[in-house]
Amino acid sequence: MLASITSEHALSSPREVGRLGWSLAMSYLVEERFAEAIAATRAAAEAIAGHHLDDLDALLAMLEMLARAECDDIVGARACVDRVLAKGPATGALREHALSFYSGVVDYHAGDLGTARAELTQAMSSLTVHADHVIGAIAGYYLIRLELAAGDVPAAIEVGARLARSASIAELGTLGPHGRVGYAEALLEAGRHDEARATVDAALASTRAGEQTVLAASIILARIAAFEGDLGLARVQLDTVSQPGPPTTNTLLLPAEVDLTFGRAARTAMLASERAFVELHGGDLVVAAQAAGVALDHYSQRGRRGME
């Protein structure tokens, strides 16, 4: 649709270019193609630079922040938040609860769970009151992950169940699989394997399951298999997602070469961590140690303190 718009209508102003770039970046975020989302936001931000469009630049910066956080670029994500805060009143397009959400995402990825919990809880509550179901659902997903990282499994399950209900009521088909996988991980941590497996199956049955959702779902199935003593199946689950999908062929507003380095490195570290987990359940301890070392090096370099 975006390609059709640009082919039929010339973009007449920097604001139109920026809005198109925001729409493109959002579409990549929904598809969980984070490297492409970074490229789209950077291209649009550069196109509107010097045109006094601080409100639009702030919106682009926040999408870039989400993408960089998911790529484990904590420094880059923090710089995006600082870029918005530095603009002060000019960023009226972002309300206080939205800024709280974005800051919470960065703090969660940086391992500051106490600060992140306060920010994400406040954001989710305010977003729900304002019927902002899309950002509210995303905030809920991160809150599930945060509670699991903090070891509060009952809280993660409660947030996951609430998120599933609200996503269904609001008919958030695109974000539904994402939230279900987060809920499934909470169920798994509670030892409710059958429910976790069924929730993952429901997420994967959706035609809108993004690349990272499929990755996370496969990891959960691998953990279940490892817990149940089926090491072979656990290894197969990880092997099936060991390679990322092909890069986008859509060059709309994107540079000729999209830098996939951050995204691929984050994926490799995540899979290495899970490989170590699986092998520790009766497998090869040498492989487990090597995989854990790969993950530790990555998370140490990227500043993801909670993952070390």
CSV table of C-alpha atoms in Angstrom, one decimal:
chain,number,residue,atom,x,y,z
A,1,MET,CA,0.0,0.0,0.0
A,2,LEU,CA,2.8,2.5,0.9
A,3,ALA,CA,4.6,1.7,-2.4
A,4,SER,CA,1.4,2.3,-4.3
A,5,ILE,CA,0.9,5.7,-2.6
A,6,THR,CA,4.4,6.9,-3.5
A,7,SER,CA,4.0,5.6,-7.1
A,8,GLU,CA,0.7,7.5,-7.6
A,9,HIS,CA,1.3,10.6,-5.5
A,10,ALA,CA,4.4,12.7,-5.3
A,11,LEU,CA,5.4,13.6,-1.8
A,12,SER,CA,5.1,17.4,-1.8
A,13,SER,CA,6.6,18.3,1.6
A,14,PRO,CA,9.1,17.1,4.2
A,15,ARG,CA,6.2,16.3,6.6
A,16,GLU,CA,4.7,14.0,4.1
A,17,VAL,CA,8.1,12.2,3.7
A,18,GLY,CA,8.3,11.9,7.5
A,19,ARG,CA,4.8,10.6,7.8
A,20,LEU,CA,5.4,8.0,5.2
A,21,GLY,CA,8.7,7.0,6.9
A,22,TRP,CA,6.9,6.6,10.2
A,23,SER,CA,4.2,4.4,8.6
A,24,LEU,CA,6.9,2.3,6.9
A,25,ALA,CA,8.8,1.9,10.2
A,26,MET,CA,5.7,1.0,12.1
A,27,SER,CA,4.9,-1.7,9.5
A,28,TYR,CA,8.3,-3.2,9.9
A,29,LEU,CA,8.0,-3.1,13.7
A,30,VAL,CA,4.7,-5.0,13.5
A,31,GLU,CA,6.4,-7.6,11.3
A,32,GLU,CA,9.2,-7.7,13.8
A,33,ARG,CA,11.8,-6.7,11.2
A,34,PHE,CA,13.8,-4.4,13.4
A,35,ALA,CA,16.8,-3.7,11.3
A,36,GLU,CA,14.6,-2.5,8.5
A,37,ALA,CA,12.6,-0.4,11.0
A,38,ILE,CA,15.8,1.3,12.1
A,39,ALA,CA,16.8,2.0,8.5
A,40,ALA,CA,13.3,3.5,7.8
A,41,THR,CA,13.3,5.8,10.8
A,42,ARG,CA,16.9,7.0,10.1
A,43,ALA,CA,16.1,7.7,6.4
A,44,ALA,CA,12.9,9.7,7.3
A,45,ALA,CA,14.6,11.6,10.2
A,46,GLU,CA,17.4,12.6,7.9
A,47,ALA,CA,14.9,13.7,5.2
A,48,ILE,CA,13.1,16.1,7.6
A,49,ALA,CA,16.2,17.4,9.4
A,50,GLY,CA,16.3,21.2,9.5
A,51,HIS,CA,12.6,21.6,8.7
A,52,HIS,CA,11.5,22.3,12.3
A,53,LEU,CA,9.4,19.1,12.5
A,54,ASP,CA,10.3,18.2,16.1
A,55,ASP,CA,7.0,16.5,16.8
A,56,LEU,CA,7.4,14.2,13.9
A,57,ASP,CA,11.1,13.6,14.7
A,58,ALA,CA,10.1,12.6,18.2
A,59,LEU,CA,7.7,10.0,16.9
A,60,LEU,CA,10.4,8.6,14.6
A,61,ALA,CA,12.9,8.5,17.4
A,62,MET,CA,10.5,6.4,19.6
A,63,LEU,CA,10.0,3.8,16.8
A,64,GLU,CA,13.8,3.7,16.3
A,65,MET,CA,14.2,3.2,20.1
A,66,LEU,CA,11.9,0.2,20.1
A,67,ALA,CA,13.8,-1.4,17.1
A,68,ARG,CA,17.2,-0.7,18.6
A,69,ALA,CA,16.2,-2.1,22.0
A,70,GLU,CA,15.0,-5.3,20.3
A,71,CYS,CA,18.4,-5.5,18.6
A,72,ASP,CA,20.1,-5.1,22.0
A,73,ASP,CA,21.5,-1.7,21.0
A,74,ILE,CA,21.0,-0.2,24.5
A,75,VAL,CA,23.2,2.8,23.9
A,76,GLY,CA,21.4,3.6,20.7
A,77,ALA,CA,18.0,3.1,22.2
A,78,ARG,CA,18.9,5.4,25.2
A,79,ALA,CA,20.1,8.1,22.8
A,80,CYS,CA,16.7,8.0,21.0
A,81,VAL,CA,14.9,8.7,24.3
A,82,ASP,CA,17.4,11.4,25.2
A,83,ARG,CA,16.8,13.0,21.8
A,84,VAL,CA,13.1,13.3,22.5
A,85,LEU,CA,13.5,14.6,26.0
A,86,ALA,CA,16.0,17.2,24.8
A,87,LYS,CA,13.3,18.7,22.6
A,88,GLY,CA,11.0,19.4,25.6
A,89,PRO,CA,7.6,21.0,24.9
A,90,ALA,CA,8.2,20.7,21.1
A,91,THR,CA,7.4,16.9,21.4
A,92,GLY,CA,3.7,17.4,22.2
A,93,ALA,CA,2.9,14.4,20.0
A,94,LEU,CA,4.1,12.2,22.8
A,95,ARG,CA,2.1,12.3,26.0
A,96,GLU,CA,3.6,11.6,29.4
A,97,HIS,CA,2.4,8.0,29.6
A,98,ALA,CA,3.8,7.3,26.2
A,99,LEU,CA,7.2,8.6,27.2
A,100,SER,CA,6.9,6.5,30.3
A,101,PHE,CA,6.3,3.4,28.2
A,102,TYR,CA,9.3,4.1,25.9
A,103,SER,CA,11.6,4.8,28.8
A,104,GLY,CA,10.4,1.7,30.5
A,105,VAL,CA,11.3,-0.4,27.5
A,106,VAL,CA,14.9,0.9,27.5
A,107,ASP,CA,15.3,0.4,31.3
A,108,TYR,CA,14.0,-3.1,31.0
A,109,HIS,CA,16.5,-4.0,28.3
A,110,ALA,CA,19.2,-2.3,30.3
A,111,GLY,CA,18.4,-4.5,33.4
A,112,ASP,CA,17.0,-1.7,35.6
A,113,LEU,CA,13.9,-3.8,36.5
A,114,GLY,CA,12.7,-1.7,39.4
A,115,THR,CA,12.6,1.5,37.4
A,116,ALA,CA,11.2,-0.2,34.3
A,117,ARG,CA,8.4,-1.9,36.3
A,118,ALA,CA,7.2,1.5,37.7
A,119,GLU,CA,7.3,3.1,34.2
A,120,LEU,CA,5.6,0.2,32.3
A,121,THR,CA,2.9,-0.3,35.0
A,122,GLN,CA,2.1,3.4,34.9
A,123,ALA,CA,2.1,3.4,31.1
A,124,MET,CA,-0.1,0.4,30.7
A,125,SER,CA,-2.7,1.8,33.2
A,126,SER,CA,-2.8,5.2,31.5
A,127,LEU,CA,-2.8,3.7,28.0
A,128,THR,CA,-5.8,1.5,29.0
A,129,VAL,CA,-7.7,4.4,30.4
A,130,HIS,CA,-7.1,6.4,27.2
A,131,ALA,CA,-8.1,3.3,25.1
A,132,ASP,CA,-4.7,3.2,23.4
A,133,HIS,CA,-5.0,-0.5,22.9
A,134,VAL,CA,-2.0,-0.9,20.5
A,135,ILE,CA,0.7,0.7,22.6
A,136,GLY,CA,-1.0,-0.7,25.7
A,137,ALA,CA,-0.7,-4.2,24.4
A,138,ILE,CA,3.0,-3.7,23.6
A,139,ALA,CA,3.6,-2.3,27.1
A,140,GLY,CA,1.8,-5.3,28.5
A,141,TYR,CA,4.1,-7.7,26.6
A,142,TYR,CA,7.2,-6.0,28.0
A,143,LEU,CA,5.7,-6.1,31.5
A,144,ILE,CA,5.3,-9.9,31.2
A,145,ARG,CA,9.0,-10.2,30.2
A,146,LEU,CA,10.0,-7.9,33.0
A,147,GLU,CA,8.1,-9.8,35.7
A,148,LEU,CA,9.6,-13.1,34.4
A,149,ALA,CA,13.1,-11.5,34.5
A,150,ALA,CA,12.3,-10.4,38.1
A,151,GLY,CA,11.2,-13.9,39.0
A,152,ASP,CA,7.5,-12.9,39.7
A,153,VAL,CA,5.8,-15.6,37.7
A,154,PRO,CA,2.3,-15.1,39.2
A,155,ALA,CA,2.5,-11.4,38.2
A,156,ALA,CA,3.6,-12.3,34.7
A,157,ILE,CA,0.7,-14.7,34.3
A,158,GLU,CA,-1.8,-12.1,35.6
A,159,VAL,CA,-0.5,-9.5,33.1
A,160,GLY,CA,-0.5,-12.1,30.3
A,161,ALA,CA,-4.1,-13.2,31.0
A,162,ARG,CA,-5.3,-9.6,31.1
A,163,LEU,CA,-3.4,-8.8,27.9
A,164,ALA,CA,-4.9,-11.7,26.1
A,165,ARG,CA,-8.4,-10.6,27.1
A,166,SER,CA,-7.9,-7.0,26.1
A,167,ALA,CA,-6.3,-8.0,22.7
A,168,SER,CA,-9.2,-10.2,21.9
A,169,ILE,CA,-11.8,-7.5,22.8
A,170,ALA,CA,-9.9,-4.8,20.8
A,171,GLU,CA,-9.4,-7.3,17.9
A,172,LEU,CA,-5.7,-6.8,17.8
A,173,GLY,CA,-5.0,-9.6,15.3
A,174,THR,CA,-1.6,-8.3,14.4
A,175,LEU,CA,-0.3,-8.1,18.0
A,176,GLY,CA,-2.2,-11.1,19.3
A,177,PRO,CA,0.4,-13.8,18.5
A,178,HIS,CA,3.1,-11.6,20.1
A,179,GLY,CA,1.2,-11.4,23.4
A,180,ARG,CA,0.3,-15.1,23.4
A,181,VAL,CA,3.9,-16.1,23.2
A,182,GLY,CA,4.7,-13.9,26.2
A,183,TYR,CA,1.8,-15.4,28.1
A,184,ALA,CA,3.0,-18.9,27.1
A,185,GLU,CA,6.4,-18.2,28.6
A,186,ALA,CA,4.8,-17.3,31.9
A,187,LEU,CA,2.8,-20.4,31.9
A,188,LEU,CA,5.9,-22.5,31.2
A,189,GLU,CA,7.7,-20.9,34.1
A,190,ALA,CA,4.8,-21.9,36.3
A,191,GLY,CA,5.1,-25.5,35.2
A,192,ARG,CA,1.9,-25.5,33.2
A,193,HIS,CA,3.4,-27.1,30.1
A,194,ASP,CA,0.2,-28.2,28.4
A,195,GLU,CA,-1.3,-24.8,28.6
A,196,ALA,CA,2.0,-23.2,27.4
A,197,ARG,CA,2.1,-25.5,24.4
A,198,ALA,CA,-1.5,-24.8,23.5
A,199,THR,CA,-0.9,-21.1,23.8
A,200,VAL,CA,2.2,-21.3,21.5
A,201,ASP,CA,0.2,-23.4,19.0
A,202,ALA,CA,-2.5,-20.7,18.9
A,203,ALA,CA,0.1,-18.0,18.3
A,204,LEU,CA,1.8,-20.0,15.5
A,205,ALA,CA,-1.6,-20.7,13.9
A,206,SER,CA,-2.0,-17.0,13.1
A,207,THR,CA,-1.0,-15.8,9.7
A,208,ARG,CA,0.3,-12.7,11.3
A,209,ALA,CA,2.9,-14.2,13.5
A,210,GLY,CA,6.1,-12.2,13.0
A,211,GLU,CA,9.7,-13.5,12.7
A,212,GLN,CA,10.5,-12.9,16.3
A,213,THR,CA,7.3,-14.4,17.5
A,214,VAL,CA,8.1,-17.6,15.6
A,215,LEU,CA,11.6,-17.5,17.2
A,216,ALA,CA,10.2,-17.1,20.7
A,217,ALA,CA,7.6,-19.7,20.2
A,218,SER,CA,10.2,-22.2,19.0
A,219,ILE,CA,12.3,-21.5,22.0
A,220,ILE,CA,9.4,-22.1,24.4
A,221,LEU,CA,8.7,-25.5,22.6
A,222,ALA,CA,12.4,-26.3,22.9
A,223,ARG,CA,12.3,-25.6,26.7
A,224,ILE,CA,9.2,-27.7,27.1
A,225,ALA,CA,10.9,-30.6,25.3
A,226,ALA,CA,14.0,-30.2,27.4
A,227,PHE,CA,12.0,-30.2,30.7
A,228,GLU,CA,10.2,-33.3,29.5
A,229,GLY,CA,13.4,-35.1,28.7
A,230,ASP,CA,13.2,-35.1,24.9
A,231,LEU,CA,16.6,-33.5,24.1
A,232,GLY,CA,16.4,-34.5,20.5
A,233,LEU,CA,13.2,-32.6,19.9
A,234,ALA,CA,14.5,-29.6,21.9
A,235,ARG,CA,17.5,-29.4,19.6
A,236,VAL,CA,15.3,-29.7,16.5
A,237,GLN,CA,13.1,-26.8,17.7
A,238,LEU,CA,16.2,-24.6,18.0
A,239,ASP,CA,17.7,-25.8,14.7
A,240,THR,CA,14.5,-24.9,12.8
A,241,VAL,CA,14.9,-21.2,13.7
A,242,SER,CA,18.7,-21.0,13.6
A,243,GLN,CA,18.7,-18.9,10.4
A,244,PRO,CA,16.8,-15.6,10.1
A,245,GLY,CA,14.4,-15.0,7.2
A,246,PRO,CA,15.6,-13.2,4.0
A,247,PRO,CA,16.0,-9.4,4.2
A,248,THR,CA,13.2,-7.3,2.8
A,249,THR,CA,13.1,-6.6,-0.9
A,250,ASN,CA,11.1,-3.4,-0.2
A,251,THR,CA,13.5,-0.5,-0.8
A,252,LEU,CA,10.9,2.2,-0.2
A,253,LEU,CA,12.6,5.0,1.7
A,254,LEU,CA,15.4,2.6,2.6
A,255,PRO,CA,19.1,2.9,1.7
A,256,ALA,CA,20.4,0.4,-0.8
A,257,GLU,CA,21.9,-1.7,1.9
A,258,VAL,CA,20.1,-2.3,5.2
A,259,ASP,CA,22.5,-3.0,8.1
A,260,LEU,CA,21.3,-6.3,9.6
A,261,THR,CA,24.2,-6.6,12.0
A,262,PHE,CA,22.5,-5.6,15.2
A,263,GLY,CA,19.4,-7.8,14.6
A,264,ARG,CA,21.4,-10.9,13.6
A,265,ALA,CA,23.8,-10.5,16.6
A,266,ALA,CA,20.8,-10.3,19.0
A,267,ARG,CA,19.2,-13.4,17.4
A,268,THR,CA,22.5,-15.3,17.6
A,269,ALA,CA,22.9,-14.5,21.3
A,270,MET,CA,19.3,-15.4,22.1
A,271,LEU,CA,19.7,-18.8,20.4
A,272,ALA,CA,23.1,-19.4,22.0
A,273,SER,CA,21.6,-18.8,25.5
A,274,GLU,CA,18.8,-21.2,24.8
A,275,ARG,CA,21.2,-23.8,23.3
A,276,ALA,CA,23.1,-23.7,26.6
A,277,PHE,CA,19.8,-24.2,28.5
A,278,VAL,CA,18.8,-27.2,26.4
A,279,GLU,CA,22.2,-28.9,26.6
A,280,LEU,CA,22.3,-28.5,30.4
A,281,HIS,CA,19.3,-30.8,30.5
A,282,GLY,CA,21.2,-34.0,29.8
A,283,GLY,CA,23.1,-32.9,26.8
A,284,ASP,CA,26.7,-31.9,25.8
A,285,LEU,CA,28.2,-29.7,28.6
A,286,VAL,CA,31.0,-28.5,26.3
A,287,VAL,CA,28.4,-27.2,23.8
A,288,ALA,CA,26.5,-25.6,26.7
A,289,ALA,CA,29.6,-23.8,28.0
A,290,GLN,CA,30.6,-22.6,24.5
A,291,ALA,CA,27.1,-21.4,23.7
A,292,ALA,CA,26.8,-19.6,27.1
A,293,GLY,CA,30.1,-17.9,26.4
A,294,VAL,CA,28.8,-16.6,23.1
A,295,ALA,CA,25.7,-15.2,24.7
A,296,LEU,CA,27.6,-13.7,27.7
A,297,ASP,CA,30.1,-11.9,25.4
A,298,HIS,CA,27.2,-10.3,23.4
A,299,TYR,CA,25.2,-9.2,26.4
A,300,SER,CA,28.2,-7.8,28.1
A,301,GLN,CA,29.2,-5.7,25.1
A,302,ARG,CA,25.7,-4.5,24.5
A,303,GLY,CA,24.9,-3.5,28.1
A,304,ARG,CA,22.1,-5.9,28.7
A,305,ARG,CA,23.0,-6.4,32.4
A,306,GLY,CA,19.9,-8.5,33.2
A,307,MET,CA,20.9,-11.1,30.6
A,308,GLU,CA,24.5,-11.6,31.9
